PDB file of C-alpha atoms in Angstrom:
ATOM      1  CA  MET A  22     110.719 122.752 107.734  1.00 62.00           C
ATOM      2  CA  GLN A  23     113.136 123.023 104.831  1.00 64.00           C
ATOM      3  CA  ASN A  24     114.137 126.464 106.160  1.00 84.00           C
ATOM      4  CA  ARG A  25     115.080 125.159 109.614  1.00 94.00           C
ATOM      5  CA  LEU A  26     118.681 126.019 110.446  1.00 97.00           C
ATOM      6  CA  PHE A  27     119.116 123.510 113.291  1.00 98.00           C
ATOM      7  CA  ASP A  28     117.625 120.304 114.700  1.00 98.00           C
ATOM      8  CA  ILE A  29     115.155 119.858 117.565  1.00 98.00           C
ATOM      9  CA  VAL A  30     115.261 117.113 120.187  1.00 98.00           C
ATOM     10  CA  THR A  31     112.686 116.511 122.918  1.00 98.00           C
ATOM     11  CA  ASP A  32     111.384 113.704 125.129  1.00 98.00           C
ATOM     12  CA  SER A  33     108.301 111.522 125.018  1.00 97.00           C
ATOM     13  CA  CYS A  34     106.549 113.293 127.905  1.00 97.00           C
ATOM     14  CA  CYS A  35     105.228 115.650 125.214  1.00 97.00           C
ATOM     15  CA  ASP A  36     102.648 112.890 124.640  1.00 98.00           C
ATOM     16  CA  MET A  37     102.470 113.841 120.979  1.00 98.00           C
ATOM     17  CA  PRO A  38     101.621 111.188 118.367  1.00 95.00           C
ATOM     18  CA  VAL A  39     104.575 109.438 116.731  1.00 94.00           C
ATOM     19  CA  ASP A  40     103.342 110.799 113.401  1.00 96.00           C
ATOM     20  CA  TYR A  41     103.820 114.339 114.706  1.00 97.00           C
ATOM     21  CA  TYR A  42     107.510 113.797 115.402  1.00 97.00           C
ATOM     22  CA  LYS A  43     108.027 112.246 111.996  1.00 96.00           C
ATOM     23  CA  ALA A  44     106.115 114.940 110.113  1.00 96.00           C
ATOM     24  CA  ASN A  45     107.997 117.724 111.874  1.00 97.00           C
ATOM     25  CA  ALA A  46     111.479 116.160 111.937  1.00 97.00           C
ATOM     26  CA  VAL A  47     111.647 116.201 115.738  1.00 98.00           C
ATOM     27  CA  ASP A  48     113.863 113.632 117.440  1.00 98.00           C
ATOM     28  CA  TYR A  49     112.675 112.382 120.813  1.00 97.00           C
ATOM     29  CA  VAL A  50     113.977 110.260 123.667  1.00 96.00           C
ATOM     30  CA  ASN A  51     111.599 107.768 125.255  1.00 95.00           C
ATOM     31  CA  LEU A  52     111.012 107.779 128.995  1.00 96.00           C
ATOM     32  CA  GLY A  53     110.039 104.402 130.383  1.00 95.00           C
ATOM     33  CA  PHE A  54     108.504 102.567 133.307  1.00 96.00           C
ATOM     34  CA  THR A  55     108.367  99.193 134.975  1.00 97.00           C
ATOM     35  CA  MET A  56     105.090  97.467 135.769  1.00 96.00           C
ATOM     36  CA  ASN A  57     104.489  93.955 137.080  1.00 94.00           C
ATOM     37  CA  ASN A  58     108.228  93.282 136.736  1.00 95.00           C
ATOM     38  CA  VAL A  59     108.215  94.180 133.031  1.00 96.00           C
ATOM     39  CA  ASN A  60     110.184  97.085 131.550  1.00 96.00           C
ATOM     40  CA  TYR A  61     108.141  99.225 129.132  1.00 96.00           C
ATOM     41  CA  GLY A  62     109.043 102.153 126.901  1.00 93.00           C
ATOM     42  CA  GLY A  63     112.450 103.721 127.261  1.00 90.00           C
ATOM     43  CA  GLU A  64     114.920 102.984 124.501  1.00 84.00           C
ATOM     44  CA  ASP A  65     114.472  99.207 124.477  1.00 88.00           C
ATOM     45  CA  GLY A  66     111.487  98.247 126.653  1.00 93.00           C
ATOM     46  CA  GLU A  67     108.304  96.416 125.722  1.00 95.00           C
ATOM     47  CA  LYS A  68     105.482  98.277 123.997  1.00 95.00           C
ATOM     48  CA  ILE A  69     102.007  98.575 125.440  1.00 96.00           C
ATOM     49  CA  GLU A  70      98.845 100.166 124.070  1.00 96.00           C
ATOM     50  CA  VAL A  71      97.425 103.070 126.069  1.00 96.00           C
ATOM     51  CA  LYS A  72      94.065 101.419 126.746  1.00 96.00           C
ATOM     52  CA  GLU A  73      95.764  98.255 127.982  1.00 97.00           C
ATOM     53  CA  PHE A  74      97.990 100.319 130.262  1.00 97.00           C
ATOM     54  CA  TYR A  75      95.023 102.068 131.885  1.00 97.00           C
ATOM     55  CA  GLN A  76      93.154  98.799 132.247  1.00 97.00           C
ATOM     56  CA  LYS A  77      96.123  97.441 134.197  1.00 96.00           C
ATOM     57  CA  LEU A  78      96.090 100.544 136.387  1.00 94.00           C
ATOM     58  CA  ARG A  79      92.421 100.005 137.138  1.00 93.00           C
ATOM     59  CA  GLU A  80      93.232  96.418 138.061  1.00 94.00           C
ATOM     60  CA  GLY A  81      95.751  97.616 140.638  1.00 92.00           C
ATOM     61  CA  ALA A  82      99.083  97.741 138.806  1.00 94.00           C
ATOM     62  CA  MET A  83     101.560 100.245 140.292  1.00 93.00           C
ATOM     63  CA  PRO A  84     104.091 101.321 137.651  1.00 95.00           C
ATOM     64  CA  THR A  85     107.370 103.014 138.489  1.00 93.00           C
ATOM     65  CA  THR A  86     108.731 105.522 135.977  1.00 94.00           C
ATOM     66  CA  TYR A  87     112.313 106.425 135.208  1.00 92.00           C
ATOM     67  CA  GLN A  88     113.875 109.476 133.592  1.00 91.00           C
ATOM     68  CA  VAL A  89     116.020 109.839 130.502  1.00 93.00           C
ATOM     69  CA  THR A  90     119.637 109.005 131.329  1.00 94.00           C
ATOM     70  CA  SER A  91     122.485 111.322 130.381  1.00 95.00           C
ATOM     71  CA  GLU A  92     123.805 108.521 128.146  1.00 96.00           C
ATOM     72  CA  SER A  93     120.563 108.343 126.149  1.00 96.00           C
ATOM     73  CA  ALA A  94     120.391 112.129 125.975  1.00 97.00           C
ATOM     74  CA  ARG A  95     123.974 112.247 124.722  1.00 98.00           C
ATOM     75  CA  GLU A  96     123.345 109.649 122.005  1.00 97.00           C
ATOM     76  CA  HIS A  97     120.360 111.533 120.620  1.00 97.00           C
ATOM     77  CA  ILE A  98     122.084 114.910 120.619  1.00 98.00           C
ATOM     78  CA  GLU A  99     125.353 113.619 119.203  1.00 98.00           C
ATOM     79  CA  GLU A 100     123.619 111.988 116.256  1.00 98.00           C
ATOM     80  CA  HIS A 101     122.780 115.487 115.023  1.00 98.00           C
ATOM     81  CA  LEU A 102     126.102 117.074 115.922  1.00 98.00           C
ATOM     82  CA  GLU A 103     127.927 114.463 113.871  1.00 98.00           C
ATOM     83  CA  LYS A 104     125.993 115.699 110.848  1.00 97.00           C
ATOM     84  CA  GLY A 105     127.160 119.250 111.458  1.00 97.00           C
ATOM     85  CA  ARG A 106     123.824 120.414 112.872  1.00 98.00           C
ATOM     86  CA  ASP A 107     123.220 122.606 115.922  1.00 98.00           C
ATOM     87  CA  VAL A 108     120.664 121.291 118.421  1.00 98.00           C
ATOM     88  CA  LEU A 109     117.847 122.844 120.435  1.00 98.00           C
ATOM     89  CA  VAL A 110     116.485 120.562 123.172  1.00 98.00           C
ATOM     90  CA  ILE A 111     113.021 120.991 124.718  1.00 98.00           C
ATOM     91  CA  THR A 112     112.584 119.005 127.947  1.00 98.00           C
ATOM     92  CA  PHE A 113     109.915 117.888 130.383  1.00 97.00           C
ATOM     93  CA  SER A 114     109.603 120.179 133.440  1.00 97.00           C
ATOM     94  CA  SER A 115     112.664 119.962 135.691  1.00 97.00           C
ATOM     95  CA  ALA A 116     110.320 120.214 138.698  1.00 94.00           C
ATOM     96  CA  LEU A 117     108.749 116.865 137.788  1.00 93.00           C
ATOM     97  CA  SER A 118     111.671 114.843 136.431  1.00 93.00           C
ATOM     98  CA  GLY A 119     115.455 114.675 136.305  1.00 95.00           C
ATOM     99  CA  THR A 120     115.269 114.386 132.508  1.00 97.00           C
ATOM    100  CA  ASN A 121     116.195 118.043 132.014  1.00 98.00           C
ATOM    101  CA  GLY A 122     119.266 117.551 134.178  1.00 98.00           C
ATOM    102  CA  SER A 123     120.344 114.581 132.067  1.00 98.00           C
ATOM    103  CA  PHE A 124     120.138 116.676 128.902  1.00 98.00           C
ATOM    104  CA  VAL A 125     122.060 119.530 130.530  1.00 98.00           C
ATOM    105  CA  VAL A 126     124.876 117.163 131.560  1.00 98.00           C
ATOM    106  CA  ALA A 127     124.948 115.597 128.089  1.00 98.00           C
ATOM    107  CA  ALA A 128     125.022 118.999 126.392  1.00 98.00           C
ATOM    108  CA  LYS A 129     127.885 120.204 128.584  1.00 97.00           C
ATOM    109  CA  ASN A 130     129.984 117.135 127.815  1.00 97.00           C
ATOM    110  CA  LEU A 131     129.266 117.269 124.088  1.00 98.00           C
ATOM    111  CA  LYS A 132     130.111 120.956 123.909  1.00 97.00           C
ATOM    112  CA  GLU A 133     133.674 120.044 124.828  1.00 95.00           C
ATOM    113  CA  LYS A 134     133.807 117.476 122.023  1.00 97.00           C
ATOM    114  CA  TYR A 135     132.066 119.685 119.446  1.00 98.00           C
ATOM    115  CA  PRO A 136     133.224 123.244 120.310  1.00 97.00           C
ATOM    116  CA  ASP A 137     132.007 124.640 116.993  1.00 97.00           C
ATOM    117  CA  ARG A 138     128.444 123.415 117.430  1.00 98.00           C
ATOM    118  CA  LYS A 139     125.642 125.101 119.374  1.00 98.00           C
ATOM    119  CA  ILE A 140     123.586 123.110 121.888  1.00 98.00           C
ATOM    120  CA  PHE A 141     120.827 124.802 123.875  1.00 98.00           C
ATOM    121  CA  VAL A 142     118.597 123.049 126.424  1.00 98.00           C
ATOM    122  CA  VAL A 143     115.255 124.689 127.266  1.00 98.00           C
ATOM    123  CA  ASP A 144     113.438 123.550 130.404  1.00 98.00           C
ATOM    124  CA  SER A 145     109.830 123.760 129.223  1.00 98.00           C
ATOM    125  CA  LEU A 146     108.408 123.818 132.783  1.00 98.00           C
ATOM    126  CA  CYS A 147     105.546 122.020 131.021  1.00 98.00           C
ATOM    127  CA  ALA A 148     104.116 118.522 131.157  1.00 97.00           C
ATOM    128  CA  CYS A 149     102.135 116.148 128.959  1.00 98.00           C
ATOM    129  CA  MET A 150     100.541 117.801 125.928  1.00 98.00           C
ATOM    130  CA  GLY A 151     101.296 121.157 127.533  1.00 98.00           C
ATOM    131  CA  GLN A 152     104.887 120.355 126.650  1.00 98.00           C
ATOM    132  CA  GLY A 153     103.575 119.177 123.287  1.00 98.00           C
ATOM    133  CA  LEU A 154     101.810 122.492 122.692  1.00 98.00           C
ATOM    134  CA  PHE A 155     104.946 124.376 123.702  1.00 98.00           C
ATOM    135  CA  LEU A 156     106.995 122.219 121.347  1.00 98.00           C
ATOM    136  CA  ASP A 157     104.569 122.902 118.505  1.00 98.00           C
ATOM    137  CA  TYR A 158     104.963 126.663 118.900  1.00 98.00           C
ATOM    138  CA  VAL A 159     108.748 126.263 118.945  1.00 98.00           C
ATOM    139  CA  VAL A 160     108.722 124.048 115.844  1.00 98.00           C
ATOM    140  CA  LYS A 161     106.647 126.604 113.931  1.00 97.00           C
ATOM    141  CA  LYS A 162     109.009 129.380 114.975  1.00 97.00           C
ATOM    142  CA  ALA A 163     112.052 127.368 113.879  1.00 98.00           C
ATOM    143  CA  ASN A 164     110.392 126.641 110.536  1.00 97.00           C
ATOM    144  CA  GLU A 165     110.406 130.376 109.789  1.00 96.00           C
ATOM    145  CA  GLY A 166     114.146 130.043 109.205  1.00 96.00           C
ATOM    146  CA  VAL A 167     115.221 132.057 112.251  1.00 97.00           C
ATOM    147  CA  SER A 168     118.425 131.357 114.167  1.00 98.00           C
ATOM    148  CA  ILE A 169     118.723 128.854 116.983  1.00 98.00           C
ATOM    149  CA  GLU A 170     119.339 131.735 119.407  1.00 98.00           C
ATOM    150  CA  GLU A 171     116.183 133.550 118.314  1.00 98.00           C
ATOM    151  CA  THR A 172     114.158 130.356 118.634  1.00 98.00           C
ATOM    152  CA  ARG A 173     115.588 129.664 122.084  1.00 98.00           C
ATOM    153  CA  ASP A 174     114.722 133.187 123.224  1.00 98.00           C
ATOM    154  CA  PHE A 175     111.225 132.810 121.790  1.00 98.00           C
ATOM    155  CA  ALA A 176     110.796 129.562 123.730  1.00 98.00           C
ATOM    156  CA  GLU A 177     112.044 131.078 126.987  1.00 98.00           C
ATOM    157  CA  GLY A 178     109.592 133.955 126.595  1.00 98.00           C
ATOM    158  CA  LEU A 179     106.673 131.678 125.765  1.00 98.00           C
ATOM    159  CA  LYS A 180     106.854 128.867 128.301  1.00 98.00           C
ATOM    160  CA  LEU A 181     105.154 130.634 131.200  1.00 98.00           C
ATOM    161  CA  HIS A 182     102.242 131.413 128.883  1.00 98.00           C
ATOM    162  CA  ILE A 183     101.412 127.739 128.282  1.00 98.00           C
ATOM    163  CA  CYS A 184      98.528 127.114 130.669  1.00 98.00           C
ATOM    164  CA  HIS A 185      97.795 123.660 132.113  1.00 98.00           C
ATOM    165  CA  HIS A 186      94.438 122.838 133.713  1.00 98.00           C
ATOM    166  CA  PHE A 187      93.649 119.276 134.756  1.00 95.00           C
ATOM    167  CA  THR A 188      91.679 117.071 137.091  1.00 95.00           C
ATOM    168  CA  VAL A 189      92.098 113.477 138.189  1.00 91.00           C
ATOM    169  CA  ASP A 190      89.406 110.881 138.781  1.00 85.00           C
ATOM    170  CA  ASN A 191      91.205 109.148 141.628  1.00 77.00           C
ATOM    171  CA  LEU A 192      93.610 110.689 144.127  1.00 66.00           C
ATOM    172  CA  PHE A 193      95.473 107.437 144.791  1.00 65.00           C
ATOM    173  CA  HIS A 194      98.215 107.889 142.216  1.00 61.00           C
ATOM    174  CA  LEU A 195      98.843 111.506 143.244  1.00 63.00           C
ATOM    175  CA  LYS A 196      99.139 110.289 146.834  1.00 57.00           C
ATOM    176  CA  ARG A 197     101.571 107.553 145.826  1.00 61.00           C
ATOM    177  CA  GLY A 198     103.715 110.143 144.062  1.00 58.00           C
ATOM    178  CA  GLY A 199     103.646 112.457 147.076  1.00 58.00           C
ATOM    179  CA  ARG A 200     101.455 115.100 145.381  1.00 54.00           C
ATOM    180  CA  VAL A 201      98.681 114.898 148.021  1.00 54.00           C
ATOM    181  CA  SER A 202      98.608 113.503 151.560  1.00 52.00           C
ATOM    182  CA  GLY A 203      97.147 110.133 152.455  1.00 54.00           C
ATOM    183  CA  ALA A 204      94.395 111.775 154.509  1.00 47.00           C
ATOM    184  CA  THR A 205      93.451 114.054 151.609  1.00 50.00           C
ATOM    185  CA  ALA A 206      93.265 111.089 149.268  1.00 48.00           C
ATOM    186  CA  ILE A 207      91.052 109.052 151.606  1.00 48.00           C
ATOM    187  CA  ILE A 208      88.671 111.896 152.449  1.00 50.00           C
ATOM    188  CA  GLY A 209      88.579 113.053 148.831  1.00 51.00           C
ATOM    189  CA  SER A 210      87.679 109.586 147.607  1.00 59.00           C
ATOM    190  CA  ILE A 211      84.915 109.153 150.176  1.00 51.00           C
ATOM    191  CA  LEU A 212      83.383 112.562 149.459  1.00 53.00           C
ATOM    192  CA  LYS A 213      84.011 112.342 145.679  1.00 72.00           C
ATOM    193  CA  ILE A 214      86.070 115.507 145.797  1.00 79.00           C
ATOM    194  CA  LYS A 215      87.908 116.163 142.549  1.00 87.00           C
ATOM    195  CA  PRO A 216      90.933 118.463 142.696  1.00 85.00           C
ATOM    196  CA  VAL A 217      91.396 120.978 139.903  1.00 90.00           C
ATOM    197  CA  MET A 218      95.098 121.515 139.373  1.00 90.00           C
ATOM    198  CA  HIS A 219      97.545 123.408 137.209  1.00 94.00           C
ATOM    199  CA  VAL A 220     101.274 123.582 136.544  1.00 95.00           C
ATOM    200  CA  ASP A 221     102.682 126.716 138.154  1.00 95.00           C
ATOM    201  CA  ASP A 222     105.533 128.991 137.058  1.00 97.00           C
ATOM    202  CA  GLY A 223     108.032 126.680 138.722  1.00 96.00           C
ATOM    203  CA  GLY A 224     106.760 123.692 136.760  1.00 96.00           C
ATOM    204  CA  HIS A 225     105.150 122.061 139.817  1.00 91.00           C
ATOM    205  CA  LEU A 226     101.675 120.513 140.056  1.00 87.00           C
ATOM    206  CA  THR A 227      99.485 122.706 142.274  1.00 85.00           C
ATOM    207  CA  VAL A 228      95.879 122.338 143.455  1.00 83.00           C
ATOM    208  CA  VAL A 229      93.902 125.494 142.657  1.00 88.00           C
ATOM    209  CA  SER A 230      90.403 124.390 143.676  1.00 88.00           C
ATOM    210  CA  LYS A 231      88.277 121.382 144.608  1.00 86.00           C
ATOM    211  CA  CYS A 232      84.952 120.336 143.141  1.00 90.00           C
ATOM    212  CA  MET A 233      82.228 117.983 144.303  1.00 86.00           C
ATOM    213  CA  GLY A 234      81.905 115.521 141.453  1.00 88.00           C
ATOM    214  CA  ARG A 235      83.454 114.856 138.082  1.00 91.00           C
ATOM    215  CA  LYS A 236      81.218 117.020 135.893  1.00 94.00           C
ATOM    216  CA  LYS A 237      81.838 120.119 137.980  1.00 95.00           C
ATOM    217  CA  ALA A 238      85.573 119.476 137.792  1.00 95.00           C
ATOM    218  CA  VAL A 239      85.487 119.259 133.987  1.00 97.00           C
ATOM    219  CA  HIS A 240      83.482 122.485 133.878  1.00 97.00           C
ATOM    220  CA  ALA A 241      86.083 124.093 136.159  1.00 97.00           C
ATOM    221  CA  LEU A 242      88.799 123.361 133.593  1.00 98.00           C
ATOM    222  CA  PHE A 243      86.817 125.292 131.003  1.00 98.00           C
ATOM    223  CA  GLU A 244      86.048 128.140 133.407  1.00 98.00           C
ATOM    224  CA  ASN A 245      89.722 128.456 134.329  1.00 97.00           C
ATOM    225  CA  MET A 246      90.567 128.629 130.639  1.00 98.00           C
ATOM    226  CA  LEU A 247      88.139 131.522 130.166  1.00 97.00           C
ATOM    227  CA  VAL A 248      89.971 133.477 132.852  1.00 97.00           C
ATOM    228  CA  SER A 249      93.514 132.757 131.701  1.00 97.00           C
ATOM    229  CA  GLN A 250      93.260 132.405 127.912  1.00 98.00           C
ATOM    230  CA  GLU A 251      94.901 134.749 125.451  1.00 97.00           C
ATOM    231  CA  LEU A 252      94.126 133.017 122.181  1.00 97.00           C
ATOM    232  CA  GLY A 253      94.990 134.638 118.901  1.00 95.00           C
ATOM    233  CA  GLU A 254      93.546 133.686 115.545  1.00 92.00           C
ATOM    234  CA  ASN A 255      95.921 130.764 114.970  1.00 94.00           C
ATOM    235  CA  ASP A 256      96.434 129.572 118.544  1.00 98.00           C
ATOM    236  CA  PRO A 257      95.364 125.942 119.024  1.00 98.00           C
ATOM    237  CA  VAL A 258      94.005 124.223 122.128  1.00 98.00           C
ATOM    238  CA  PHE A 259      95.076 120.745 123.227  1.00 98.00           C
ATOM    239  CA  ILE A 260      93.081 118.309 125.356  1.00 98.00           C
ATOM    240  CA  ALA A 261      94.665 115.158 126.773  1.00 98.00           C
ATOM    241  CA  HIS A 262      92.859 112.308 128.496  1.00 98.00           C
ATOM    242  CA  ALA A 263      93.677 109.090 130.305  1.00 98.00           C
ATOM    243  CA  ASP A 264      91.148 106.713 128.732  1.00 98.00           C
ATOM    244  CA  CYS A 265      88.137 109.011 129.170  1.00 97.00           C
ATOM    245  CA  MET A 266      87.367 110.164 125.625  1.00 98.00           C
ATOM    246  CA  ASP A 267      83.746 111.035 126.414  1.00 98.00           C
ATOM    247  CA  ASP A 268      84.876 113.638 128.943  1.00 98.00           C
ATOM    248  CA  ALA A 269      87.424 114.990 126.465  1.00 98.00           C
ATOM    249  CA  GLU A 270      84.755 115.371 123.794  1.00 98.00           C
ATOM    250  CA  TYR A 271      82.441 117.076 126.287  1.00 98.00           C
ATOM    251  CA  LEU A 272      85.181 119.538 127.248  1.00 98.00           C
ATOM    252  CA  LYS A 273      85.822 120.176 123.553  1.00 98.00           C
ATOM    253  CA  SER A 274      82.129 120.980 123.037  1.00 98.00           C
ATOM    254  CA  LEU A 275      82.215 123.533 125.873  1.00 98.00           C
ATOM    255  CA  ILE A 276      85.219 125.255 124.318  1.00 98.00           C
ATOM    256  CA  LEU A 277      83.721 125.331 120.822  1.00 98.00           C
ATOM    257  CA  GLN A 278      80.573 127.000 122.133  1.00 97.00           C
ATOM    258  CA  LYS A 279      82.723 129.937 123.224  1.00 97.00           C
ATOM    259  CA  PHE A 280      85.480 129.706 120.597  1.00 97.00           C
ATOM    260  CA  PRO A 281      83.841 128.184 117.497  1.00 97.00           C
ATOM    261  CA  LYS A 282      86.863 128.712 115.224  1.00 96.00           C
ATOM    262  CA  VAL A 283      89.626 127.398 117.486  1.00 98.00           C
ATOM    263  CA  GLU A 284      91.495 124.268 116.387  1.00 98.00           C
ATOM    264  CA  ILE A 285      91.265 121.638 119.130  1.00 98.00           C
ATOM    265  CA  THR A 286      93.459 118.528 119.234  1.00 98.00           C
ATOM    266  CA  ILE A 287      92.562 115.618 121.525  1.00 98.00           C
ATOM    267  CA  GLY A 288      95.286 113.147 122.463  1.00 98.00           C
ATOM    268  CA  ASP A 289      96.163 110.436 124.963  1.00 98.00           C
ATOM    269  CA  ILE A 290      97.985 110.965 128.221  1.00 98.00           C
ATOM    270  CA  GLY A 291     100.883 108.575 127.844  1.00 97.00           C
ATOM    271  CA  ALA A 292     101.860 105.884 130.299  1.00 96.00           C
ATOM    272  CA  VAL A 293     104.656 107.841 132.003  1.00 95.00           C
ATOM    273  CA  ILE A 294     102.436 110.802 132.916  1.00 95.00           C
ATOM    274  CA  GLY A 295      99.509 108.432 133.463  1.00 95.00           C
ATOM    275  CA  SER A 296     101.507 106.470 136.032  1.00 93.00           C
ATOM    276  CA  HIS A 297     101.406 109.529 138.286  1.00 90.00           C
ATOM    277  CA  ALA A 298      97.963 110.901 137.380  1.00 91.00           C
ATOM    278  CA  GLY A 299      95.915 107.707 136.968  1.00 92.00           C
ATOM    279  CA  ALA A 300      93.126 106.608 134.672  1.00 95.00           C
ATOM    280  CA  GLY A 301      90.379 109.175 134.132  1.00 95.00           C
ATOM    281  CA  THR A 302      92.669 112.203 134.224  1.00 96.00           C
ATOM    282  CA  ILE A 303      91.703 114.960 131.806  1.00 98.00           C
ATOM    283  CA  ALA A 304      93.822 117.994 130.966  1.00 98.00           C
ATOM    284  CA  LEU A 305      93.422 121.199 128.983  1.00 98.00           C
ATOM    285  CA  PHE A 306      96.301 123.231 127.514  1.00 98.00           C
ATOM    286  CA  HIS A 307      96.312 126.626 125.802  1.00 98.00           C
ATOM    287  CA  LYS A 308      98.203 129.877 125.445  1.00 98.00           C
ATOM    288  CA  GLY A 309      97.347 132.402 128.140  1.00 98.00           C
ATOM    289  CA  LYS A 310      98.196 135.712 129.757  1.00 95.00           C
ATOM    290  CA  LYS A 311      99.929 133.814 132.543  1.00 94.00           C
ATOM    291  CA  ARG A 312      99.687 130.451 134.229  1.00 92.00           C
TER     292      ARG A 312
END
């Protein structure tokens, strides 16, 4: 980290632990949401524990999320520019949020004010801990002491190799967000059909298959990983879950049977992503040949 020639800014949709940002000197902007007429997250909203959030979802709460504003993006970037530092920004997929657009606008305006500073915004085309995994690769590259341009080019070349596999327990929240039709959600719930999805090259959520039952869906995540993975000796695997740790641990055990030496990190799906995916969502992220 002491060799890093520039600063890194991202957003909270990485769903990485706060300790990670602190340990790796990564600045991040909080996305937020409203639920039951209360503002949570963001730059000044109320705090809520993940388990409490998912309990409220199960009780019928319907949160509404909001993106990073260009004003918030500007404040975070400018803090580093004022110190004479260049800035590389890694954002949540532009196909899923306007957050990337806010950072692009902020960067353009700040470039006029700080013409001698470099500001690059990379659209990760990733989500959740897939964005977190992407960020982690970028951080490690930056820590080698390479230039901001070389790190940006590395990131652009890597992002379509960050594979996302996930399944949801309930189709309601995907329906509410327009990801599946109402008829699909109703029929799927009655028949206990679980969609297996991924994030495609455009950064969109896409259904790749459907399974009868939860256990088969979790197995499908692992099977899809076997097909797409391209793990080197030091490539980690991330698992994220929406209050379903048992399923996350089971998925981890499947992976370790095939890849006994791989480092696996399990984390929570945060409230912003969870608002659209719902409780019981489980996701698997790794480096692959392609998405």
